[in-house]
């Protein structure tokens, strides 16, 4: 073997790289340290993976810790989801740690069986659209539902898996603002989201088109309409779909050019204030018969105050309000918007709920929370603050296969979840991932129901703001009611809704909502 030739090729390659590094002007590091300087960029690119799998502890990672991801992965595969040797969270010294208070004696008690309660659908305590007499008002079968994630942001395989999983679990699936695609038509009931660009219901000029909306809602199992005002990932800013993800199919669904960034406006053009927005809401509800609500992150409180005050007389109003926390977000966003715009979920939701409660209209509205509420403790706190339902997004993405690579905005998602790359998305097996989504959604409902029963109530919506405390290390703790200034009865459904949901949840197995349940769910009050 001619070793001089064998060694000459690598040597020539290194010499070429060194020459390029010395002559290029973009990177000072490479000009000063040719060849070896590339090691720095390699380590930088591998940094997230090194930290994720080697460096960080179980409760350190963000946005979701290793423990949280492990729980989702385990329950979605029906593997052992218990943890041994006690908590590794620093509960003695952590500010803001959530503590849920169980009751010592209660006629409702949770079962210790690992999968008890998974057969229950656990419906909403309120009838969506009922207070305003919508023609197609209904009681949602599940208080847990899949949040808005557009086809385009997610691959077609991921959308199908989410839809089929939601259908099997009896949950609804929000389409996201990207329109209603054929991938959303796989069995789940839908919430159709109308964004500022009116994808799926716009004319050739990008303006809202009612006829197109009617044709769309009549062609699919749309149960409600959600008007997106803003979202936690980028509040006050329009949506962004990078051009790399805009395929011919997506361009056709949205009515936009292929391969170009799709930037939604930051404001709606169909209305311009609360008064005209409520006119728009009532027009949609009258034309479709569907419940209509709004989704927004929480910033300026004046909007919420005016909305609640305008609804006092009962002539116009939204059927539901989805409050998105600033910690939420599956979409691409500028760093300052992701990090510093809008309030976190708990403080934001509490401020919104207060406006409706003080105006005396909270019982007329279904409150939906979103923003990292797919973990049981966060969902419990949301229900205690007054949520009637919770929407989950990134957590079912984990069930589909997401590994928190945080490459959603690059079109290079390694597991095929958030990409339009055909090679990457082909690795996502829809049947198995749909089953995992179903198991995750059932497990989340089961865990929250078990906590409710441990708190002595038959349904998660009956957990009160007094049942959850926020600890300041070992020094002191306050209830959510004290922390957010809740008055007696705030955060709970009206008396009639409480009585009804208690009867539903304590019915015999043959009469209950899901046919099977935990012993606690079958106990007569």
Short mmCIF file of C-alpha atoms in Angstrom, two decimals:
data_model
loop_
_atom_site.label_atom_id
_atom_site.label_comp_id
_atom_site.label_asym_id
_atom_site.label_seq_id
_atom_site.Cartn_x
_atom_site.Cartn_y
_atom_site.Cartn_z
CA UNK A 1 0.00 0.00 0.00
CA UNK A 2 1.30 3.48 -0.88
CA UNK A 3 1.13 5.24 2.51
CA UNK A 4 2.21 8.55 1.02
CA UNK A 5 -0.93 8.63 -1.14
CA UNK A 6 -3.14 7.42 1.72
CA UNK A 7 -1.86 10.17 4.02
CA UNK A 8 -1.60 12.74 1.29
CA UNK A 9 -5.35 13.03 0.70
CA UNK A 10 -6.23 13.95 4.32
CA UNK A 11 -3.23 16.27 4.50
CA UNK A 12 -4.30 18.04 1.34
CA UNK A 13 -7.83 18.36 2.69
CA UNK A 14 -6.61 19.90 5.96
CA UNK A 15 -4.38 22.27 4.03
CA UNK A 16 -7.31 23.37 1.90
CA UNK A 17 -9.48 23.95 4.98
CA UNK A 18 -6.66 25.87 6.67
CA UNK A 19 -6.19 28.05 3.61
CA UNK A 20 -9.88 28.80 3.42
CA UNK A 21 -10.02 29.62 7.14
CA UNK A 22 -7.07 32.01 6.90
CA UNK A 23 -8.51 33.86 3.92
CA UNK A 24 -12.21 34.05 4.92
CA UNK A 25 -13.39 37.13 6.86
CA UNK A 26 -16.66 36.01 8.47
CA UNK A 27 -15.23 34.24 11.52
CA UNK A 28 -12.35 35.76 13.50
CA UNK A 29 -11.97 32.52 15.46
CA UNK A 30 -11.22 30.52 12.31
CA UNK A 31 -8.78 33.12 10.97
CA UNK A 32 -6.84 32.97 14.22
CA UNK A 33 -7.18 29.22 14.78
CA UNK A 34 -7.60 27.54 11.38
CA UNK A 35 -8.93 23.97 11.30
CA UNK A 36 -9.05 23.46 15.09
CA UNK A 37 -11.48 26.37 15.44
CA UNK A 38 -14.15 24.24 13.79
CA UNK A 39 -14.22 22.14 16.96
CA UNK A 40 -15.88 25.02 18.75
CA UNK A 41 -18.76 25.11 16.26
CA UNK A 42 -19.12 21.34 16.44
CA UNK A 43 -19.43 21.45 20.23
CA UNK A 44 -21.90 24.33 19.97
CA UNK A 45 -24.10 22.36 17.58
CA UNK A 46 -23.98 19.32 19.86
CA UNK A 47 -24.50 21.36 23.02
CA UNK A 48 -28.28 20.78 23.40
CA UNK A 49 -27.85 17.03 22.99
CA UNK A 50 -24.89 16.91 25.42
CA UNK A 51 -26.82 18.84 28.04
CA UNK A 52 -30.01 16.86 27.46
CA UNK A 53 -28.54 13.41 27.84
CA UNK A 54 -25.36 13.86 29.88
CA UNK A 55 -25.05 17.09 31.85
CA UNK A 56 -28.39 18.19 33.28
CA UNK A 57 -30.26 16.64 36.20
CA UNK A 58 -33.77 15.18 36.01
CA UNK A 59 -35.54 18.42 37.00
CA UNK A 60 -33.33 21.04 35.33
CA UNK A 61 -34.22 21.08 31.64
CA UNK A 62 -36.56 23.54 29.99
CA UNK A 63 -39.14 23.80 28.68
CA UNK A 64 -39.79 20.28 29.98
CA UNK A 65 -37.62 18.43 32.46
CA UNK A 66 -36.31 14.92 31.92
CA UNK A 67 -38.74 13.62 34.56
CA UNK A 68 -41.68 15.25 32.80
CA UNK A 69 -40.70 13.87 29.42
CA UNK A 70 -40.09 10.45 30.94
CA UNK A 71 -43.59 10.43 32.41
CA UNK A 72 -45.19 11.23 29.03
CA UNK A 73 -43.07 8.64 27.22
CA UNK A 74 -43.89 6.00 29.83
CA UNK A 75 -47.66 6.51 29.97
CA UNK A 76 -47.96 6.75 26.19
CA UNK A 77 -46.32 3.31 25.92
CA UNK A 78 -48.21 1.91 28.93
CA UNK A 79 -44.92 1.29 30.67
CA UNK A 80 -44.17 1.72 34.38
CA UNK A 81 -44.77 5.41 35.07
CA UNK A 82 -44.02 5.37 38.79
CA UNK A 83 -40.93 6.85 40.42
CA UNK A 84 -38.97 5.41 43.34
CA UNK A 85 -37.09 6.68 46.38
CA UNK A 86 -39.03 9.92 46.73
CA UNK A 87 -39.00 13.17 44.80
CA UNK A 88 -35.75 14.62 43.49
CA UNK A 89 -37.32 18.08 43.27
CA UNK A 90 -35.95 20.59 45.75
CA UNK A 91 -39.28 21.12 47.49
CA UNK A 92 -37.71 22.39 50.73
CA UNK A 93 -36.10 25.47 49.22
CA UNK A 94 -37.83 26.17 45.88
CA UNK A 95 -39.92 29.32 45.59
CA UNK A 96 -43.32 28.80 43.97
CA UNK A 97 -43.50 25.05 44.43
CA UNK A 98 -47.04 23.71 43.95
CA UNK A 99 -48.56 21.60 46.75
CA UNK A 100 -51.95 19.91 46.35
CA UNK A 101 -53.79 19.22 49.61
CA UNK A 102 -55.49 15.85 49.98
CA UNK A 103 -58.39 15.23 52.36
CA UNK A 104 -58.15 12.68 55.15
CA UNK A 105 -61.79 11.61 55.03
CA UNK A 106 -64.08 11.56 52.02
CA UNK A 107 -66.81 9.37 50.54
CA UNK A 108 -64.94 9.66 47.23
CA UNK A 109 -61.59 7.92 47.19
CA UNK A 110 -59.14 7.22 44.36
CA UNK A 111 -58.17 3.71 43.41
CA UNK A 112 -54.52 2.71 43.72
CA UNK A 113 -54.74 0.45 40.66
CA UNK A 114 -52.30 1.71 38.01
CA UNK A 115 -54.79 2.14 35.17
CA UNK A 116 -58.04 2.75 37.03
CA UNK A 117 -60.08 5.56 35.54
CA UNK A 118 -58.61 5.31 32.04
CA UNK A 119 -61.99 4.21 30.65
CA UNK A 120 -63.64 7.41 31.83
CA UNK A 121 -63.93 10.27 29.36
CA UNK A 122 -64.37 12.80 32.24
CA UNK A 123 -66.54 15.42 30.49
CA UNK A 124 -66.61 19.17 30.95
CA UNK A 125 -68.72 20.44 33.81
CA UNK A 126 -70.23 23.09 31.51
CA UNK A 127 -72.20 22.81 28.29
CA UNK A 128 -70.26 24.63 25.59
CA UNK A 129 -72.60 27.21 24.05
CA UNK A 130 -75.45 26.30 26.41
CA UNK A 131 -75.76 29.60 28.31
CA UNK A 132 -76.13 31.54 25.04
CA UNK A 133 -78.50 29.00 23.50
CA UNK A 134 -76.36 28.07 20.52
CA UNK A 135 -78.13 25.67 18.17
CA UNK A 136 -75.28 23.16 18.33
CA UNK A 137 -74.37 23.53 22.00
CA UNK A 138 -72.89 20.39 23.55
CA UNK A 139 -71.08 19.01 26.57
CA UNK A 140 -67.49 18.12 25.57
CA UNK A 141 -66.78 14.46 26.32
CA UNK A 142 -63.33 15.24 27.73
CA UNK A 143 -61.99 18.11 29.81
CA UNK A 144 -58.58 17.39 28.19
CA UNK A 145 -58.25 18.16 24.47
CA UNK A 146 -55.51 18.61 21.86
CA UNK A 147 -54.48 22.23 21.40
CA UNK A 148 -53.91 24.21 18.21
CA UNK A 149 -51.00 22.96 16.09
CA UNK A 150 -51.29 23.68 12.38
CA UNK A 151 -50.56 21.34 9.51
CA UNK A 152 -47.48 23.02 8.12
CA UNK A 153 -45.89 23.53 11.47
CA UNK A 154 -46.41 19.79 12.02
CA UNK A 155 -45.99 17.06 9.43
CA UNK A 156 -48.98 15.34 7.90
CA UNK A 157 -48.07 12.12 9.73
CA UNK A 158 -48.00 13.93 13.08
CA UNK A 159 -51.38 15.58 12.45
CA UNK A 160 -52.96 12.26 11.51
CA UNK A 161 -51.51 10.57 14.61
CA UNK A 162 -52.78 13.36 16.86
CA UNK A 163 -56.23 13.27 15.26
CA UNK A 164 -56.61 9.51 15.45
CA UNK A 165 -55.29 9.44 19.00
CA UNK A 166 -57.68 12.19 20.06
CA UNK A 167 -60.59 10.38 18.44
CA UNK A 168 -59.78 7.13 20.25
CA UNK A 169 -59.54 8.97 23.57
CA UNK A 170 -62.79 10.90 23.02
CA UNK A 171 -60.99 14.24 22.82
CA UNK A 172 -61.37 17.19 20.48
CA UNK A 173 -58.58 18.37 18.17
CA UNK A 174 -57.97 22.06 17.45
CA UNK A 175 -56.93 22.62 13.82
CA UNK A 176 -54.64 25.57 14.51
CA UNK A 177 -54.75 28.66 12.32
CA UNK A 178 -53.24 26.87 9.29
CA UNK A 179 -56.59 25.62 8.00
CA UNK A 180 -58.49 22.35 8.01
CA UNK A 181 -56.56 19.75 6.02
CA UNK A 182 -57.46 16.22 4.99
CA UNK A 183 -55.18 15.05 7.80
CA UNK A 184 -57.59 16.52 10.35
CA UNK A 185 -60.38 14.28 9.01
CA UNK A 186 -59.48 11.04 10.78
CA UNK A 187 -62.22 10.73 13.34
CA UNK A 188 -61.76 13.39 16.02
CA UNK A 189 -64.24 16.19 16.61
CA UNK A 190 -62.65 19.50 15.66
CA UNK A 191 -62.33 23.04 16.93
CA UNK A 192 -61.73 25.18 13.86
CA UNK A 193 -59.37 28.04 14.62
CA UNK A 194 -59.65 31.31 12.72
CA UNK A 195 -56.40 33.26 12.75
CA UNK A 196 -55.61 36.72 11.50
CA UNK A 197 -54.82 35.44 7.99
CA UNK A 198 -58.15 33.53 7.77
CA UNK A 199 -56.53 30.43 6.27
CA UNK A 200 -59.22 28.10 4.99
CA UNK A 201 -61.91 30.80 5.05
CA UNK A 202 -60.37 33.67 3.06
CA UNK A 203 -60.96 35.13 -0.37
CA UNK A 204 -58.33 35.81 -3.01
CA UNK A 205 -57.43 39.08 -1.28
CA UNK A 206 -56.91 37.43 2.11
CA UNK A 207 -60.13 38.77 3.62
CA UNK A 208 -62.55 36.70 5.71
CA UNK A 209 -65.10 34.81 3.59
CA UNK A 210 -68.18 33.52 5.44
CA UNK A 211 -69.32 31.28 2.58
CA UNK A 212 -66.00 29.44 2.60
CA UNK A 213 -66.21 29.03 6.36
CA UNK A 214 -69.71 27.56 6.09
CA UNK A 215 -68.63 25.12 3.39
CA UNK A 216 -65.65 24.06 5.48
CA UNK A 217 -67.53 23.55 8.76
CA UNK A 218 -70.28 21.60 7.02
CA UNK A 219 -67.76 19.27 5.38
CA UNK A 220 -66.03 18.18 8.60
CA UNK A 221 -66.93 17.34 12.22
CA UNK A 222 -66.38 20.91 13.46
CA UNK A 223 -67.92 21.33 16.92
CA UNK A 224 -66.85 24.90 17.72
CA UNK A 225 -65.00 27.91 16.29
CA UNK A 226 -62.08 29.58 18.05
CA UNK A 227 -60.96 33.07 17.01
CA UNK A 228 -57.26 33.40 17.74
CA UNK A 229 -56.35 36.89 18.92
CA UNK A 230 -52.85 35.96 20.09
CA UNK A 231 -50.87 33.02 21.46
CA UNK A 232 -48.35 32.40 24.19
CA UNK A 233 -45.43 31.68 21.86
CA UNK A 234 -45.56 35.11 20.24
CA UNK A 235 -48.27 37.30 21.78
CA UNK A 236 -49.09 40.42 19.81
CA UNK A 237 -47.27 39.06 16.76
CA UNK A 238 -48.68 37.26 13.74
CA UNK A 239 -47.90 33.63 13.05
CA UNK A 240 -44.83 32.59 11.07
CA UNK A 241 -44.40 29.51 8.90
CA UNK A 242 -40.88 29.40 7.43
CA UNK A 243 -40.72 29.10 3.66
CA UNK A 244 -38.89 25.79 3.94
CA UNK A 245 -42.11 24.27 5.26
CA UNK A 246 -44.46 25.77 2.66
CA UNK A 247 -45.00 22.86 0.28
CA UNK A 248 -47.40 22.91 -2.66
CA UNK A 249 -50.04 21.15 -0.55
CA UNK A 250 -49.76 23.63 2.30
CA UNK A 251 -49.77 26.54 -0.13
CA UNK A 252 -53.04 25.25 -1.63
CA UNK A 253 -54.70 24.82 1.79
CA UNK A 254 -53.66 28.28 2.94
CA UNK A 255 -53.86 30.12 -0.38
CA UNK A 256 -50.26 31.35 -0.34
CA UNK A 257 -47.16 31.03 -2.62
CA UNK A 258 -45.02 27.89 -2.44
CA UNK A 259 -41.67 28.12 -0.66
CA UNK A 260 -42.09 31.61 0.78
CA UNK A 261 -42.35 32.59 4.44
CA UNK A 262 -45.98 32.89 5.52
CA UNK A 263 -46.33 35.77 7.97
CA UNK A 264 -49.82 36.25 9.39
CA UNK A 265 -50.90 39.79 10.31
CA UNK A 266 -50.68 40.70 13.97
CA UNK A 267 -54.27 41.99 14.05
CA UNK A 268 -57.61 40.93 12.59
CA UNK A 269 -59.16 42.87 9.71
CA UNK A 270 -62.71 41.52 10.18
CA UNK A 271 -63.09 43.52 13.42
CA UNK A 272 -61.13 46.21 15.27
CA UNK A 273 -62.40 46.44 18.86
CA UNK A 274 -64.44 44.53 21.44
CA UNK A 275 -67.74 45.80 20.12
CA UNK A 276 -67.09 44.80 16.51
CA UNK A 277 -65.49 41.54 17.68
CA UNK A 278 -68.68 40.53 19.51
CA UNK A 279 -70.69 41.39 16.41
CA UNK A 280 -68.37 39.06 14.48
CA UNK A 281 -68.79 36.33 17.12
CA UNK A 282 -72.58 36.53 17.00
CA UNK A 283 -72.56 36.54 13.20
CA UNK A 284 -70.48 33.33 13.15
CA UNK A 285 -72.66 31.67 15.80
CA UNK A 286 -75.87 32.62 13.99
CA UNK A 287 -74.61 31.42 10.60
CA UNK A 288 -73.14 28.11 11.81
CA UNK A 289 -75.06 27.34 15.00
CA UNK A 290 -71.71 26.52 16.61
CA UNK A 291 -70.29 27.78 19.90
CA UNK A 292 -67.73 30.55 19.23
CA UNK A 293 -64.90 31.66 21.49
CA UNK A 294 -61.63 33.53 21.53
CA UNK A 295 -58.06 32.52 22.31
CA UNK A 296 -55.50 34.97 23.63
CA UNK A 297 -52.41 35.39 25.72
CA UNK A 298 -52.76 37.92 28.53
CA UNK A 299 -51.22 41.36 28.27
CA UNK A 300 -53.14 44.62 28.63
CA UNK A 301 -56.03 43.94 31.08
CA UNK A 302 -58.26 46.61 29.51
CA UNK A 303 -59.39 44.23 26.76
CA UNK A 304 -60.62 41.61 29.22
CA UNK A 305 -62.31 44.19 31.45
CA UNK A 306 -64.19 45.66 28.50
CA UNK A 307 -65.13 42.22 27.14
CA UNK A 308 -66.59 41.11 30.48
CA UNK A 309 -68.42 44.41 31.00
CA UNK A 310 -69.89 44.30 27.49
CA UNK A 311 -71.25 40.80 28.17
CA UNK A 312 -73.14 41.88 31.30
CA UNK A 313 -76.42 42.61 29.52
CA UNK A 314 -76.47 39.15 27.90
CA UNK A 315 -77.19 40.36 24.37
CA UNK A 316 -73.80 39.35 22.94
CA UNK A 317 -70.93 37.26 24.21
CA UNK A 318 -68.32 34.61 23.62
CA UNK A 319 -69.13 31.01 24.53
CA UNK A 320 -65.61 30.18 25.64
CA UNK A 321 -62.30 31.85 26.41
CA UNK A 322 -59.00 30.07 25.86
CA UNK A 323 -56.23 31.68 27.91
CA UNK A 324 -52.73 30.87 26.69
CA UNK A 325 -49.78 31.28 29.04
CA UNK A 326 -46.56 33.00 28.05
CA UNK A 327 -44.70 29.76 28.80
CA UNK A 328 -46.63 27.99 26.03
CA UNK A 329 -45.72 27.76 22.40
CA UNK A 330 -45.17 25.24 19.65
CA UNK A 331 -44.53 27.89 17.02
CA UNK A 332 -41.46 29.77 15.77
CA UNK A 333 -41.02 33.10 17.56
CA UNK A 334 -38.46 35.87 18.09
CA UNK A 335 -36.61 35.32 21.37
CA UNK A 336 -37.91 38.44 23.11
CA UNK A 337 -41.52 37.42 22.34
CA UNK A 338 -40.98 33.85 23.54
CA UNK A 339 -39.17 34.96 26.70
CA UNK A 340 -40.72 38.24 27.78
CA UNK A 341 -44.13 38.90 26.23
CA UNK A 342 -47.43 38.12 28.01
CA UNK A 343 -48.07 36.79 31.49
CA UNK A 344 -47.40 33.21 32.60
CA UNK A 345 -50.52 31.07 32.64
CA UNK A 346 -51.47 31.16 36.32
CA UNK A 347 -51.20 34.90 36.88
CA UNK A 348 -52.65 35.66 33.45
CA UNK A 349 -55.61 33.32 33.82
CA UNK A 350 -56.38 34.55 37.33
CA UNK A 351 -56.57 38.15 36.08
CA UNK A 352 -58.88 37.18 33.22
CA UNK A 353 -61.13 35.07 35.45
CA UNK A 354 -61.40 37.94 37.94
CA UNK A 355 -62.84 40.25 35.28
CA UNK A 356 -65.59 37.79 34.35
CA UNK A 357 -66.30 36.88 37.98
CA UNK A 358 -66.61 40.51 39.06
CA UNK A 359 -68.90 41.20 36.09
CA UNK A 360 -71.08 38.25 37.14
CA UNK A 361 -70.72 36.41 33.83
CA UNK A 362 -68.20 33.67 34.69
CA UNK A 363 -70.92 31.00 34.76
CA UNK A 364 -71.88 31.86 31.15
CA UNK A 365 -68.39 31.16 29.83
CA UNK A 366 -66.40 27.94 29.45
CA UNK A 367 -62.81 28.67 30.44
CA UNK A 368 -60.05 26.74 28.68
CA UNK A 369 -56.41 26.88 29.71
CA UNK A 370 -53.28 26.18 27.68
CA UNK A 371 -49.54 26.53 28.22
CA UNK A 372 -47.67 23.55 29.72
CA UNK A 373 -50.87 22.17 31.24
CA UNK A 374 -50.25 18.65 29.97
CA UNK A 375 -48.52 17.67 33.21
CA UNK A 376 -50.95 16.59 35.97
CA UNK A 377 -49.85 19.09 38.62
CA UNK A 378 -50.16 22.03 36.23
CA UNK A 379 -53.55 20.80 35.01
CA UNK A 380 -54.80 20.50 38.60
CA UNK A 381 -53.72 24.06 39.40
CA UNK A 382 -55.45 25.29 36.24
CA UNK A 383 -58.70 23.56 37.17
CA UNK A 384 -58.47 24.96 40.71
CA UNK A 385 -58.16 28.48 39.30
CA UNK A 386 -61.34 28.07 37.28
CA UNK A 387 -60.52 26.25 34.05
CA UNK A 388 -63.29 24.00 32.80
CA UNK A 389 -61.02 22.34 30.24
CA UNK A 390 -57.32 22.23 29.38
CA UNK A 391 -55.67 22.07 25.95
CA UNK A 392 -52.36 20.26 25.51
CA UNK A 393 -49.87 20.56 22.64
CA UNK A 394 -46.20 19.83 23.29
CA UNK A 395 -46.96 16.93 25.62
CA UNK A 396 -48.86 14.93 22.96
CA UNK A 397 -46.03 15.87 20.62
CA UNK A 398 -43.78 13.89 23.00
CA UNK A 399 -46.20 10.98 22.68
CA UNK A 400 -45.89 11.22 18.89
CA UNK A 401 -42.10 11.04 19.19
CA UNK A 402 -40.77 14.56 19.87
CA UNK A 403 -37.45 14.51 21.77
CA UNK A 404 -37.32 18.26 22.57
CA UNK A 405 -34.60 18.81 19.97
CA UNK A 406 -35.94 22.40 19.62
CA UNK A 407 -35.46 22.39 15.85
CA UNK A 408 -39.16 22.98 15.08
CA UNK A 409 -38.46 26.21 13.21
CA UNK A 410 -35.71 24.75 10.99
CA UNK A 411 -37.67 22.03 9.14
CA UNK A 412 -35.07 19.55 10.42
CA UNK A 413 -37.02 17.89 13.23
CA UNK A 414 -35.14 14.58 13.66
CA UNK A 415 -38.26 12.59 14.57
CA UNK A 416 -40.48 13.81 11.73
CA UNK A 417 -42.97 15.61 13.99
CA UNK A 418 -42.39 19.28 13.10
CA UNK A 419 -41.11 19.13 9.54
CA UNK A 420 -42.25 18.92 5.94
CA UNK A 421 -39.15 16.94 4.97
CA UNK A 422 -40.51 13.75 3.42
CA UNK A 423 -37.53 11.63 4.49
CA UNK A 424 -37.75 12.71 8.12
CA UNK A 425 -41.54 12.44 8.40
CA UNK A 426 -41.56 8.93 6.87
CA UNK A 427 -39.93 7.68 10.09
CA UNK A 428 -43.08 8.52 12.05
CA UNK A 429 -45.31 5.43 12.12
CA UNK A 430 -48.86 6.75 12.36
CA UNK A 431 -50.70 3.72 13.85
CA UNK A 432 -48.30 3.22 16.75
CA UNK A 433 -47.99 6.96 17.43
CA UNK A 434 -51.77 7.43 17.36
CA UNK A 435 -52.08 4.72 20.00
CA UNK A 436 -49.48 6.49 22.12
CA UNK A 437 -51.35 9.78 21.86
CA UNK A 438 -54.51 8.02 23.01
CA UNK A 439 -52.73 6.44 25.97
CA UNK A 440 -51.17 9.75 26.99
CA UNK A 441 -54.50 11.63 26.88
CA UNK A 442 -56.20 8.90 28.89
CA UNK A 443 -53.35 8.87 31.41
CA UNK A 444 -53.49 12.62 31.93
CA UNK A 445 -57.22 12.47 32.57
CA UNK A 446 -56.71 9.51 34.91
CA UNK A 447 -54.01 11.29 36.95
CA UNK A 448 -55.99 14.52 37.31
CA UNK A 449 -59.13 12.58 38.24
CA UNK A 450 -57.20 10.64 40.88
CA UNK A 451 -55.94 13.90 42.37
CA UNK A 452 -59.50 15.28 42.41
CA UNK A 453 -60.70 12.18 44.24
CA UNK A 454 -57.81 12.48 46.71
CA UNK A 455 -59.02 16.05 47.32
CA UNK A 456 -62.46 14.60 48.09
CA UNK A 457 -64.34 15.71 44.96
CA UNK A 458 -65.80 13.76 42.06
CA UNK A 459 -64.52 15.89 39.17
CA UNK A 460 -61.43 18.05 38.55
CA UNK A 461 -63.54 21.19 38.07
CA UNK A 462 -64.64 20.85 41.70
CA UNK A 463 -61.11 21.30 43.02
CA UNK A 464 -61.01 24.74 44.63
CA UNK A 465 -58.35 27.42 44.79
CA UNK A 466 -58.10 26.60 48.51
CA UNK A 467 -57.01 23.03 47.69
CA UNK A 468 -53.73 24.10 46.09
CA UNK A 469 -50.92 25.96 47.83
CA UNK A 470 -47.79 27.63 46.53
CA UNK A 471 -44.83 27.15 48.88
CA UNK A 472 -41.95 29.57 49.42
CA UNK A 473 -39.51 26.87 50.44
CA UNK A 474 -39.88 25.99 54.11
CA UNK A 475 -40.68 29.57 55.10
CA UNK A 476 -44.36 29.96 54.22
CA UNK A 477 -47.06 28.93 51.77
CA UNK A 478 -50.28 30.48 50.53
CA UNK A 479 -53.29 29.04 48.74
CA UNK A 480 -54.01 29.98 45.15
CA UNK A 481 -57.05 31.81 46.50
CA UNK A 482 -54.87 33.99 48.74
CA UNK A 483 -52.20 34.48 46.09
CA UNK A 484 -54.60 35.71 43.42
CA UNK A 485 -57.25 37.34 45.61
CA UNK A 486 -60.06 34.91 44.84
CA UNK A 487 -63.35 35.34 46.65
CA UNK A 488 -65.43 32.47 48.01
CA UNK A 489 -66.85 30.36 45.18
CA UNK A 490 -64.55 31.76 42.52
CA UNK A 491 -62.98 29.13 40.29
CA UNK A 492 -65.94 26.77 40.60
CA UNK A 493 -68.76 26.19 38.08
CA UNK A 494 -72.23 27.41 39.01
CA UNK A 495 -74.25 25.41 41.52
CA UNK A 496 -76.40 23.71 38.87
CA UNK A 497 -73.34 22.67 36.85
CA UNK A 498 -71.63 21.38 40.00
CA UNK A 499 -74.60 19.23 40.91
CA UNK A 500 -74.92 17.87 37.38
CA UNK A 501 -71.27 16.93 36.96
CA UNK A 502 -71.19 15.31 40.40
CA UNK A 503 -74.18 13.14 39.42
CA UNK A 504 -72.53 12.22 36.11
CA UNK A 505 -69.25 11.22 37.76
CA UNK A 506 -70.82 9.29 40.63
CA UNK A 507 -73.23 7.33 38.45
CA UNK A 508 -72.98 3.56 38.27
CA UNK A 509 -70.59 2.14 35.61
CA UNK A 510 -73.47 1.36 33.26
CA UNK A 511 -74.72 4.96 33.49
CA UNK A 512 -71.42 6.81 33.68
CA UNK A 513 -69.80 8.79 30.86
CA UNK A 514 -67.16 6.23 30.07
CA UNK A 515 -68.66 2.93 31.12
CA UNK A 516 -65.80 2.07 33.48
CA UNK A 517 -63.93 3.96 36.12
CA UNK A 518 -62.18 3.95 39.42
CA UNK A 519 -64.05 2.95 42.56
CA UNK A 520 -64.09 6.60 43.58
CA UNK A 521 -65.89 7.53 40.40
CA UNK A 522 -68.61 4.99 41.19
CA UNK A 523 -69.27 5.98 44.81
CA UNK A 524 -72.65 7.58 45.52
CA UNK A 525 -72.39 10.96 47.25
#
